[in-house]
Amino acid sequence: MLNHHESVGKWISTIHRYSMIYKSRSFIAYGIGAGQLGFLSVLYQKDGISQDELAQKLNMDKTTTARAVQKLEEMGFVKRRPGEQDRRINLVFLSQKALDIQPHIKSTMQAWTEILVQGFTEDERDLLLKMLKKISGNAVDHIRKLEKDDTQ
Amino acid sequence: MLNHHESVGKWISTIHRYSMIYKSRSFIAYGIGAGQLGFLSVLYQKDGISQDELAQKLNMDKTTTARAVQKLEEMGFVKRRPGEQDRRINLVFLSQKALDIQPHIKSTMQAWTEILVQGFTEDERDLLLKMLKKISGNAVDHIRKLEKDDTQ
């Protein structure tokens, strides 16, 4: 039992750290940090969403999201525009520069996933994703509950 | 296939982020940051090892390790002493203060793992650990290879 306790977090943390190293190495030429990459990925799937929706999709807080979007805007990868119906909402749009590098980002990230799951069968990959999604849900639910308790 | 590519990294990153939030919240009263916790955990398993061994066990680079150990020393949780046989080696020892909080750290981290794997059977936990260990190994091997190529 004890080994289980100690290891889940350790391996997750190691995988995360090496993913950051890989991303930083891969995109340093574009000036994109590993931290901004997730935001671009979400926008490639759905362009023109609000900052709040962006934060939600990545399970990120609003401050971190605002900072990352600002950095991406400074580098010319996104543009922010107020919503037409509600001008208090910031909508985030990809620039042509961002669209131009999309194929490269996609293939680089796919290559990394292939490296990570090397030696896994298709069934094992499915199971892995199911497990990671469940763990992630457990983690998010617990922290949300703690944060809710804080404000009560 | 595409979903697989995009999701492994995303879930790992989300789990990691929420683990950091949990650790920061749990140990803020002790002044221990989420980043230093891993080092303490390794020392609880094997006290008096060298900084290099500590870095190796956590798959961390030497600079990050040196910084974390220095911070832990400043807070009175560890002491560094040169090795008796080779005085160029820095050995890291836990202080009484660190030993005093060990039970609390252990139970808090165990509680977090229990939260993460809530709803998993024992067999699923075993499989999860096996998979995470394999992914971690794949990641480490690949980056080491890239770094080796850099120096050639």
PDB file of N, CA and C in Angstrom, chain B residues 48-139:
ATOM      1  N   GLY B  48      20.761  11.291   4.785  1.00  0.00           N
ATOM      2  CA  GLY B  48      22.217  11.400   4.672  1.00  0.00           C
ATOM      3  C   GLY B  48      22.781  11.034   3.305  1.00  0.00           C
ATOM      4  N   ILE B  49      21.959  11.105   2.259  1.00  0.00           N
ATOM      5  CA  ILE B  49      22.484  10.828   0.918  1.00  0.00           C
ATOM      6  C   ILE B  49      23.074  12.111   0.318  1.00  0.00           C
ATOM      7  N   SER B  50      23.784  11.949  -0.770  1.00  0.00           N
ATOM      8  CA  SER B  50      24.422  13.114  -1.409  1.00  0.00           C
ATOM      9  C   SER B  50      23.396  13.897  -2.224  1.00  0.00           C
ATOM     10  N   GLN B  51      23.719  15.153  -2.499  1.00  0.00           N
ATOM     11  CA  GLN B  51      22.833  15.976  -3.336  1.00  0.00           C
ATOM     12  C   GLN B  51      22.649  15.343  -4.715  1.00  0.00           C
ATOM     13  N   ASP B  52      23.710  14.751  -5.228  1.00  0.00           N
ATOM     14  CA  ASP B  52      23.614  14.123  -6.547  1.00  0.00           C
ATOM     15  C   ASP B  52      22.635  12.952  -6.541  1.00  0.00           C
ATOM     16  N   GLU B  53      22.686  12.152  -5.477  1.00  0.00           N
ATOM     17  CA  GLU B  53      21.777  11.004  -5.386  1.00  0.00           C
ATOM     18  C   GLU B  53      20.327  11.491  -5.255  1.00  0.00           C
ATOM     19  N   LEU B  54      20.182  12.568  -4.487  1.00  0.00           N
ATOM     20  CA  LEU B  54      18.864  13.183  -4.290  1.00  0.00           C
ATOM     21  C   LEU B  54      18.301  13.635  -5.648  1.00  0.00           C
ATOM     22  N   ALA B  55      19.124  14.310  -6.433  1.00  0.00           N
ATOM     23  CA  ALA B  55      18.712  14.774  -7.759  1.00  0.00           C
ATOM     24  C   ALA B  55      18.314  13.590  -8.642  1.00  0.00           C
ATOM     25  N   GLN B  56      19.126  12.553  -8.587  1.00  0.00           N
ATOM     26  CA  GLN B  56      18.907  11.363  -9.403  1.00  0.00           C
ATOM     27  C   GLN B  56      17.593  10.670  -9.051  1.00  0.00           C
ATOM     28  N   LYS B  57      17.330  10.531  -7.752  1.00  0.00           N
ATOM     29  CA  LYS B  57      16.119   9.832  -7.314  1.00  0.00           C
ATOM     30  C   LYS B  57      14.852  10.566  -7.735  1.00  0.00           C
ATOM     31  N   LEU B  58      14.951  11.890  -7.877  1.00  0.00           N
ATOM     32  CA  LEU B  58      13.771  12.667  -8.268  1.00  0.00           C
ATOM     33  C   LEU B  58      13.790  13.037  -9.752  1.00  0.00           C
ATOM     34  N   ASN B  59      14.775  12.528 -10.470  1.00  0.00           N
ATOM     35  CA  ASN B  59      14.951  12.908 -11.877  1.00  0.00           C
ATOM     36  C   ASN B  59      15.005  14.428 -12.035  1.00  0.00           C
ATOM     37  N   MET B  60      15.671  15.086 -11.093  1.00  0.00           N
ATOM     38  CA  MET B  60      15.785  16.549 -11.128  1.00  0.00           C
ATOM     39  C   MET B  60      17.201  16.925 -11.557  1.00  0.00           C
ATOM     40  N   ASP B  61      17.354  18.124 -12.115  1.00  0.00           N
ATOM     41  CA  ASP B  61      18.707  18.560 -12.433  1.00  0.00           C
ATOM     42  C   ASP B  61      19.399  19.081 -11.166  1.00  0.00           C
ATOM     43  N   LYS B  62      20.720  19.192 -11.246  1.00  0.00           N
ATOM     44  CA  LYS B  62      21.523  19.524 -10.059  1.00  0.00           C
ATOM     45  C   LYS B  62      21.259  20.927  -9.521  1.00  0.00           C
ATOM     46  N   THR B  63      21.011  21.868 -10.450  1.00  0.00           N
ATOM     47  CA  THR B  63      20.791  23.256 -10.020  1.00  0.00           C
ATOM     48  C   THR B  63      19.506  23.377  -9.199  1.00  0.00           C
ATOM     49  N   THR B  64      18.416  22.785  -9.715  1.00  0.00           N
ATOM     50  CA  THR B  64      17.138  22.827  -9.006  1.00  0.00           C
ATOM     51  C   THR B  64      17.272  22.147  -7.645  1.00  0.00           C
ATOM     52  N   THR B  65      17.990  21.037  -7.626  1.00  0.00           N
ATOM     53  CA  THR B  65      18.195  20.295  -6.385  1.00  0.00           C
ATOM     54  C   THR B  65      18.965  21.143  -5.376  1.00  0.00           C
ATOM     55  N   ALA B  66      20.043  21.753  -5.827  1.00  0.00           N
ATOM     56  CA  ALA B  66      20.872  22.580  -4.939  1.00  0.00           C
ATOM     57  C   ALA B  66      20.051  23.717  -4.332  1.00  0.00           C
ATOM     58  N   ARG B  67      19.200  24.317  -5.156  1.00  0.00           N
ATOM     59  CA  ARG B  67      18.368  25.433  -4.715  1.00  0.00           C
ATOM     60  C   ARG B  67      17.342  24.974  -3.672  1.00  0.00           C
ATOM     61  N   ALA B  68      16.702  23.846  -3.939  1.00  0.00           N
ATOM     62  CA  ALA B  68      15.686  23.330  -3.006  1.00  0.00           C
ATOM     63  C   ALA B  68      16.322  22.941  -1.670  1.00  0.00           C
ATOM     64  N   VAL B  69      17.502  22.298  -1.727  1.00  0.00           N
ATOM     65  CA  VAL B  69      18.186  21.878  -0.499  1.00  0.00           C
ATOM     66  C   VAL B  69      18.613  23.112   0.304  1.00  0.00           C
ATOM     67  N   GLN B  70      19.083  24.127  -0.402  1.00  0.00           N
ATOM     68  CA  GLN B  70      19.487  25.368   0.276  1.00  0.00           C
ATOM     69  C   GLN B  70      18.298  26.002   1.008  1.00  0.00           C
ATOM     70  N   LYS B  71      17.164  26.020   0.349  1.00  0.00           N
ATOM     71  CA  LYS B  71      15.950  26.576   0.932  1.00  0.00           C
ATOM     72  C   LYS B  71      15.535  25.762   2.168  1.00  0.00           C
ATOM     73  N   LEU B  72      15.588  24.444   2.039  1.00  0.00           N
ATOM     74  CA  LEU B  72      15.240  23.571   3.173  1.00  0.00           C
ATOM     75  C   LEU B  72      16.208  23.785   4.334  1.00  0.00           C
ATOM     76  N   GLU B  73      17.486  24.047   4.003  1.00  0.00           N
ATOM     77  CA  GLU B  73      18.493  24.291   5.040  1.00  0.00           C
ATOM     78  C   GLU B  73      18.216  25.617   5.752  1.00  0.00           C
ATOM     79  N   GLU B  74      17.878  26.637   4.973  1.00  0.00           N
ATOM     80  CA  GLU B  74      17.559  27.951   5.544  1.00  0.00           C
ATOM     81  C   GLU B  74      16.361  27.869   6.499  1.00  0.00           C
ATOM     82  N   MET B  75      15.426  26.981   6.173  1.00  0.00           N
ATOM     83  CA  MET B  75      14.240  26.833   7.017  1.00  0.00           C
ATOM     84  C   MET B  75      14.469  25.864   8.169  1.00  0.00           C
ATOM     85  N   GLY B  76      15.675  25.298   8.227  1.00  0.00           N
ATOM     86  CA  GLY B  76      16.006  24.434   9.356  1.00  0.00           C
ATOM     87  C   GLY B  76      15.531  22.986   9.232  1.00  0.00           C
ATOM     88  N   PHE B  77      15.183  22.553   8.013  1.00  0.00           N
ATOM     89  CA  PHE B  77      14.712  21.174   7.840  1.00  0.00           C
ATOM     90  C   PHE B  77      15.831  20.191   7.502  1.00  0.00           C
ATOM     91  N   VAL B  78      16.913  20.698   6.925  1.00  0.00           N
ATOM     92  CA  VAL B  78      18.054  19.811   6.620  1.00  0.00           C
ATOM     93  C   VAL B  78      19.370  20.515   6.977  1.00  0.00           C
ATOM     94  N   LYS B  79      20.419  19.685   7.084  1.00  0.00           N
ATOM     95  CA  LYS B  79      21.765  20.227   7.256  1.00  0.00           C
ATOM     96  C   LYS B  79      22.660  19.569   6.212  1.00  0.00           C
ATOM     97  N   ARG B  80      23.557  20.368   5.619  1.00  0.00           N
ATOM     98  CA  ARG B  80      24.490  19.801   4.650  1.00  0.00           C
ATOM     99  C   ARG B  80      25.849  19.624   5.297  1.00  0.00           C
ATOM    100  N   ARG B  81      26.455  18.455   5.065  1.00  0.00           N
ATOM    101  CA  ARG B  81      27.809  18.215   5.569  1.00  0.00           C
ATOM    102  C   ARG B  81      28.645  17.577   4.468  1.00  0.00           C
ATOM    103  N   PRO B  82      29.911  17.973   4.336  1.00  0.00           N
ATOM    104  CA  PRO B  82      30.762  17.331   3.323  1.00  0.00           C
ATOM    105  C   PRO B  82      30.992  15.859   3.687  1.00  0.00           C
ATOM    106  N   GLY B  83      31.104  15.002   2.690  1.00  0.00           N
ATOM    107  CA  GLY B  83      31.346  13.579   2.906  1.00  0.00           C
ATOM    108  C   GLY B  83      32.678  13.327   3.602  1.00  0.00           C
ATOM    109  N   GLU B  84      32.738  12.276   4.416  1.00  0.00           N
ATOM    110  CA  GLU B  84      33.983  12.019   5.160  1.00  0.00           C
ATOM    111  C   GLU B  84      35.095  11.519   4.245  1.00  0.00           C
ATOM    112  N   GLN B  85      34.707  10.656   3.277  1.00  0.00           N
ATOM    113  CA  GLN B  85      35.720  10.123   2.375  1.00  0.00           C
ATOM    114  C   GLN B  85      36.063  11.094   1.244  1.00  0.00           C
ATOM    115  N   ASP B  86      35.012  11.750   0.726  1.00  0.00           N
ATOM    116  CA  ASP B  86      35.224  12.717  -0.353  1.00  0.00           C
ATOM    117  C   ASP B  86      34.554  14.029   0.059  1.00  0.00           C
ATOM    118  N   ARG B  87      35.372  14.987   0.473  1.00  0.00           N
ATOM    119  CA  ARG B  87      34.818  16.219   1.048  1.00  0.00           C
ATOM    120  C   ARG B  87      34.195  17.139  -0.009  1.00  0.00           C
ATOM    121  N   ARG B  88      34.347  16.775  -1.297  1.00  0.00           N
ATOM    122  CA  ARG B  88      33.696  17.582  -2.332  1.00  0.00           C
ATOM    123  C   ARG B  88      32.206  17.235  -2.460  1.00  0.00           C
ATOM    124  N   ILE B  89      31.832  16.062  -1.874  1.00  0.00           N
ATOM    125  CA  ILE B  89      30.425  15.637  -1.933  1.00  0.00           C
ATOM    126  C   ILE B  89      29.642  16.246  -0.778  1.00  0.00           C
ATOM    127  N   ASN B  90      28.468  16.799  -1.098  1.00  0.00           N
ATOM    128  CA  ASN B  90      27.573  17.345  -0.085  1.00  0.00           C
ATOM    129  C   ASN B  90      26.561  16.294   0.349  1.00  0.00           C
ATOM    130  N   LEU B  91      26.623  15.884   1.615  1.00  0.00           N
ATOM    131  CA  LEU B  91      25.609  14.950   2.116  1.00  0.00           C
ATOM    132  C   LEU B  91      24.504  15.754   2.804  1.00  0.00           C
ATOM    133  N   VAL B  92      23.277  15.308   2.650  1.00  0.00           N
ATOM    134  CA  VAL B  92      22.130  16.047   3.191  1.00  0.00           C
ATOM    135  C   VAL B  92      21.454  15.242   4.298  1.00  0.00           C
ATOM    136  N   PHE B  93      21.349  15.853   5.471  1.00  0.00           N
ATOM    137  CA  PHE B  93      20.765  15.176   6.635  1.00  0.00           C
ATOM    138  C   PHE B  93      19.520  15.913   7.125  1.00  0.00           C
ATOM    139  N   LEU B  94      18.523  15.138   7.560  1.00  0.00           N
ATOM    140  CA  LEU B  94      17.304  15.720   8.119  1.00  0.00           C
ATOM    141  C   LEU B  94      17.555  16.260   9.518  1.00  0.00           C
ATOM    142  N   SER B  95      16.912  17.361   9.871  1.00  0.00           N
ATOM    143  CA  SER B  95      16.995  17.899  11.231  1.00  0.00           C
ATOM    144  C   SER B  95      15.878  17.292  12.078  1.00  0.00           C
ATOM    145  N   GLN B  96      15.951  17.528  13.391  1.00  0.00           N
ATOM    146  CA  GLN B  96      14.884  17.050  14.281  1.00  0.00           C
ATOM    147  C   GLN B  96      13.543  17.666  13.871  1.00  0.00           C
ATOM    148  N   LYS B  97      13.605  18.938  13.468  1.00  0.00           N
ATOM    149  CA  LYS B  97      12.398  19.645  13.038  1.00  0.00           C
ATOM    150  C   LYS B  97      11.716  18.911  11.868  1.00  0.00           C
ATOM    151  N   ALA B  98      12.535  18.416  10.938  1.00  0.00           N
ATOM    152  CA  ALA B  98      11.995  17.677   9.790  1.00  0.00           C
ATOM    153  C   ALA B  98      11.403  16.343  10.234  1.00  0.00           C
ATOM    154  N   LEU B  99      12.103  15.680  11.166  1.00  0.00           N
ATOM    155  CA  LEU B  99      11.612  14.377  11.651  1.00  0.00           C
ATOM    156  C   LEU B  99      10.294  14.545  12.407  1.00  0.00           C
ATOM    157  N   ASP B 100      10.175  15.684  13.121  1.00  0.00           N
ATOM    158  CA  ASP B 100       8.946  15.936  13.890  1.00  0.00           C
ATOM    159  C   ASP B 100       7.706  16.039  12.999  1.00  0.00           C
ATOM    160  N   ILE B 101       7.878  16.619  11.809  1.00  0.00           N
ATOM    161  CA  ILE B 101       6.687  16.795  10.953  1.00  0.00           C
ATOM    162  C   ILE B 101       6.481  15.622   9.985  1.00  0.00           C
ATOM    163  N   GLN B 102       7.407  14.643  10.022  1.00  0.00           N
ATOM    164  CA  GLN B 102       7.294  13.511   9.090  1.00  0.00           C
ATOM    165  C   GLN B 102       5.928  12.803   9.119  1.00  0.00           C
ATOM    166  N   PRO B 103       5.397  12.465  10.314  1.00  0.00           N
ATOM    167  CA  PRO B 103       4.106  11.758  10.318  1.00  0.00           C
ATOM    168  C   PRO B 103       3.004  12.582   9.652  1.00  0.00           C
ATOM    169  N   HIS B 104       3.026  13.883   9.886  1.00  0.00           N
ATOM    170  CA  HIS B 104       1.995  14.741   9.309  1.00  0.00           C
ATOM    171  C   HIS B 104       2.109  14.792   7.776  1.00  0.00           C
ATOM    172  N   ILE B 105       3.353  14.939   7.292  1.00  0.00           N
ATOM    173  CA  ILE B 105       3.568  14.981   5.843  1.00  0.00           C
ATOM    174  C   ILE B 105       3.110  13.675   5.201  1.00  0.00           C
ATOM    175  N   LYS B 106       3.506  12.569   5.835  1.00  0.00           N
ATOM    176  CA  LYS B 106       3.170  11.252   5.304  1.00  0.00           C
ATOM    177  C   LYS B 106       1.653  11.066   5.194  1.00  0.00           C
ATOM    178  N   SER B 107       0.950  11.385   6.264  1.00  0.00           N
ATOM    179  CA  SER B 107      -0.495  11.147   6.248  1.00  0.00           C
ATOM    180  C   SER B 107      -1.197  12.097   5.269  1.00  0.00           C
ATOM    181  N   THR B 108      -0.670  13.320   5.144  1.00  0.00           N
ATOM    182  CA  THR B 108      -1.282  14.273   4.209  1.00  0.00           C
ATOM    183  C   THR B 108      -1.101  13.812   2.764  1.00  0.00           C
ATOM    184  N   MET B 109       0.105  13.297   2.458  1.00  0.00           N
ATOM    185  CA  MET B 109       0.362  12.838   1.097  1.00  0.00           C
ATOM    186  C   MET B 109      -0.410  11.562   0.786  1.00  0.00           C
ATOM    187  N   GLN B 110      -0.545  10.711   1.794  1.00  0.00           N
ATOM    188  CA  GLN B 110      -1.337   9.487   1.592  1.00  0.00           C
ATOM    189  C   GLN B 110      -2.790   9.849   1.333  1.00  0.00           C
ATOM    190  N   ALA B 111      -3.276  10.841   2.066  1.00  0.00           N
ATOM    191  CA  ALA B 111      -4.657  11.281   1.883  1.00  0.00           C
ATOM    192  C   ALA B 111      -4.867  11.780   0.452  1.00  0.00           C
ATOM    193  N   TRP B 112      -3.863  12.492  -0.076  1.00  0.00           N
ATOM    194  CA  TRP B 112      -3.979  13.015  -1.444  1.00  0.00           C
ATOM    195  C   TRP B 112      -4.013  11.883  -2.477  1.00  0.00           C
ATOM    196  N   THR B 113      -3.138  10.893  -2.289  1.00  0.00           N
ATOM    197  CA  THR B 113      -3.172   9.759  -3.219  1.00  0.00           C
ATOM    198  C   THR B 113      -4.524   9.059  -3.162  1.00  0.00           C
ATOM    199  N   GLU B 114      -5.062   8.912  -1.954  1.00  0.00           N
ATOM    200  CA  GLU B 114      -6.383   8.282  -1.814  1.00  0.00           C
ATOM    201  C   GLU B 114      -7.449   9.082  -2.563  1.00  0.00           C
ATOM    202  N   ILE B 115      -7.334  10.408  -2.502  1.00  0.00           N
ATOM    203  CA  ILE B 115      -8.284  11.266  -3.228  1.00  0.00           C
ATOM    204  C   ILE B 115      -8.132  11.027  -4.743  1.00  0.00           C
ATOM    205  N   LEU B 116      -6.875  10.995  -5.203  1.00  0.00           N
ATOM    206  CA  LEU B 116      -6.618  10.829  -6.648  1.00  0.00           C
ATOM    207  C   LEU B 116      -7.178   9.520  -7.191  1.00  0.00           C
ATOM    208  N   VAL B 117      -6.949   8.428  -6.467  1.00  0.00           N
ATOM    209  CA  VAL B 117      -7.343   7.114  -7.001  1.00  0.00           C
ATOM    210  C   VAL B 117      -8.678   6.630  -6.429  1.00  0.00           C
ATOM    211  N   GLN B 118      -9.469   7.572  -5.979  1.00  0.00           N
ATOM    212  CA  GLN B 118     -10.807   7.238  -5.473  1.00  0.00           C
ATOM    213  C   GLN B 118     -11.604   6.507  -6.556  1.00  0.00           C
ATOM    214  N   GLY B 119     -12.188   5.393  -6.191  1.00  0.00           N
ATOM    215  CA  GLY B 119     -12.991   4.644  -7.161  1.00  0.00           C
ATOM    216  C   GLY B 119     -12.183   3.625  -7.953  1.00  0.00           C
ATOM    217  N   PHE B 120     -10.852   3.543  -7.717  1.00  0.00           N
ATOM    218  CA  PHE B 120     -10.012   2.541  -8.382  1.00  0.00           C
ATOM    219  C   PHE B 120      -9.963   1.276  -7.526  1.00  0.00           C
ATOM    220  N   THR B 121      -9.985   0.109  -8.151  1.00  0.00           N
ATOM    221  CA  THR B 121      -9.767  -1.139  -7.419  1.00  0.00           C
ATOM    222  C   THR B 121      -8.257  -1.293  -7.184  1.00  0.00           C
ATOM    223  N   GLU B 122      -7.881  -2.240  -6.330  1.00  0.00           N
ATOM    224  CA  GLU B 122      -6.457  -2.503  -6.073  1.00  0.00           C
ATOM    225  C   GLU B 122      -5.723  -2.860  -7.374  1.00  0.00           C
ATOM    226  N   ASP B 123      -6.374  -3.693  -8.198  1.00  0.00           N
ATOM    227  CA  ASP B 123      -5.767  -4.089  -9.473  1.00  0.00           C
ATOM    228  C   ASP B 123      -5.564  -2.895 -10.398  1.00  0.00           C
ATOM    229  N   GLU B 124      -6.541  -2.004 -10.406  1.00  0.00           N
ATOM    230  CA  GLU B 124      -6.427  -0.816 -11.254  1.00  0.00           C
ATOM    231  C   GLU B 124      -5.281   0.080 -10.777  1.00  0.00           C
ATOM    232  N   ARG B 125      -5.127   0.155  -9.452  1.00  0.00           N
ATOM    233  CA  ARG B 125      -4.022   0.954  -8.908  1.00  0.00           C
ATOM    234  C   ARG B 125      -2.674   0.383  -9.323  1.00  0.00           C
ATOM    235  N   ASP B 126      -2.572  -0.949  -9.250  1.00  0.00           N
ATOM    236  CA  ASP B 126      -1.322  -1.604  -9.656  1.00  0.00           C
ATOM    237  C   ASP B 126      -1.011  -1.314 -11.116  1.00  0.00           C
ATOM    238  N   LEU B 127      -2.047  -1.443 -11.948  1.00  0.00           N
ATOM    239  CA  LEU B 127      -1.884  -1.222 -13.378  1.00  0.00           C
ATOM    240  C   LEU B 127      -1.520   0.232 -13.667  1.00  0.00           C
ATOM    241  N   LEU B 128      -2.189   1.143 -12.973  1.00  0.00           N
ATOM    242  CA  LEU B 128      -1.923   2.571 -13.129  1.00  0.00           C
ATOM    243  C   LEU B 128      -0.457   2.878 -12.842  1.00  0.00           C
ATOM    244  N   LEU B 129       0.026   2.370 -11.719  1.00  0.00           N
ATOM    245  CA  LEU B 129       1.416   2.613 -11.340  1.00  0.00           C
ATOM    246  C   LEU B 129       2.384   2.059 -12.367  1.00  0.00           C
ATOM    247  N   LYS B 130       2.079   0.869 -12.863  1.00  0.00           N
ATOM    248  CA  LYS B 130       2.922   0.230 -13.869  1.00  0.00           C
ATOM    249  C   LYS B 130       2.986   1.110 -15.128  1.00  0.00           C
ATOM    250  N   MET B 131       1.820   1.626 -15.526  1.00  0.00           N
ATOM    251  CA  MET B 131       1.746   2.472 -16.718  1.00  0.00           C
ATOM    252  C   MET B 131       2.491   3.790 -16.523  1.00  0.00           C
ATOM    253  N   LEU B 132       2.276   4.426 -15.375  1.00  0.00           N
ATOM    254  CA  LEU B 132       2.922   5.717 -15.119  1.00  0.00           C
ATOM    255  C   LEU B 132       4.441   5.564 -15.091  1.00  0.00           C
ATOM    256  N   LYS B 133       4.888   4.446 -14.521  1.00  0.00           N
ATOM    257  CA  LYS B 133       6.316   4.184 -14.430  1.00  0.00           C
ATOM    258  C   LYS B 133       6.914   4.002 -15.832  1.00  0.00           C
ATOM    259  N   LYS B 134       6.172   3.313 -16.680  1.00  0.00           N
ATOM    260  CA  LYS B 134       6.625   3.071 -18.050  1.00  0.00           C
ATOM    261  C   LYS B 134       6.681   4.388 -18.835  1.00  0.00           C
ATOM    262  N   ILE B 135       5.623   5.215 -18.708  1.00  0.00           N
ATOM    263  CA  ILE B 135       5.575   6.511 -19.403  1.00  0.00           C
ATOM    264  C   ILE B 135       6.737   7.391 -18.943  1.00  0.00           C
ATOM    265  N   SER B 136       6.929   7.386 -17.641  1.00  0.00           N
ATOM    266  CA  SER B 136       7.996   8.179 -17.051  1.00  0.00           C
ATOM    267  C   SER B 136       9.358   7.747 -17.602  1.00  0.00           C
ATOM    268  N   GLY B 137       9.572   6.471 -17.668  1.00  0.00           N
ATOM    269  CA  GLY B 137      10.817   5.928 -18.220  1.00  0.00           C
ATOM    270  C   GLY B 137      11.001   6.338 -19.674  1.00  0.00           C
ATOM    271  N   ASN B 138       9.934   6.249 -20.466  1.00  0.00           N
ATOM    272  CA  ASN B 138       9.980   6.672 -21.877  1.00  0.00           C
ATOM    273  C   ASN B 138      10.385   8.140 -21.992  1.00  0.00           C
ATOM    274  N   ALA B 139       9.781   8.976 -21.130  1.00  0.00           N
ATOM    275  CA  ALA B 139      10.040  10.422 -21.172  1.00  0.00           C
ATOM    276  C   ALA B 139      11.493  10.713 -20.803  1.00  0.00           C
TER     277      ALA B 139
END
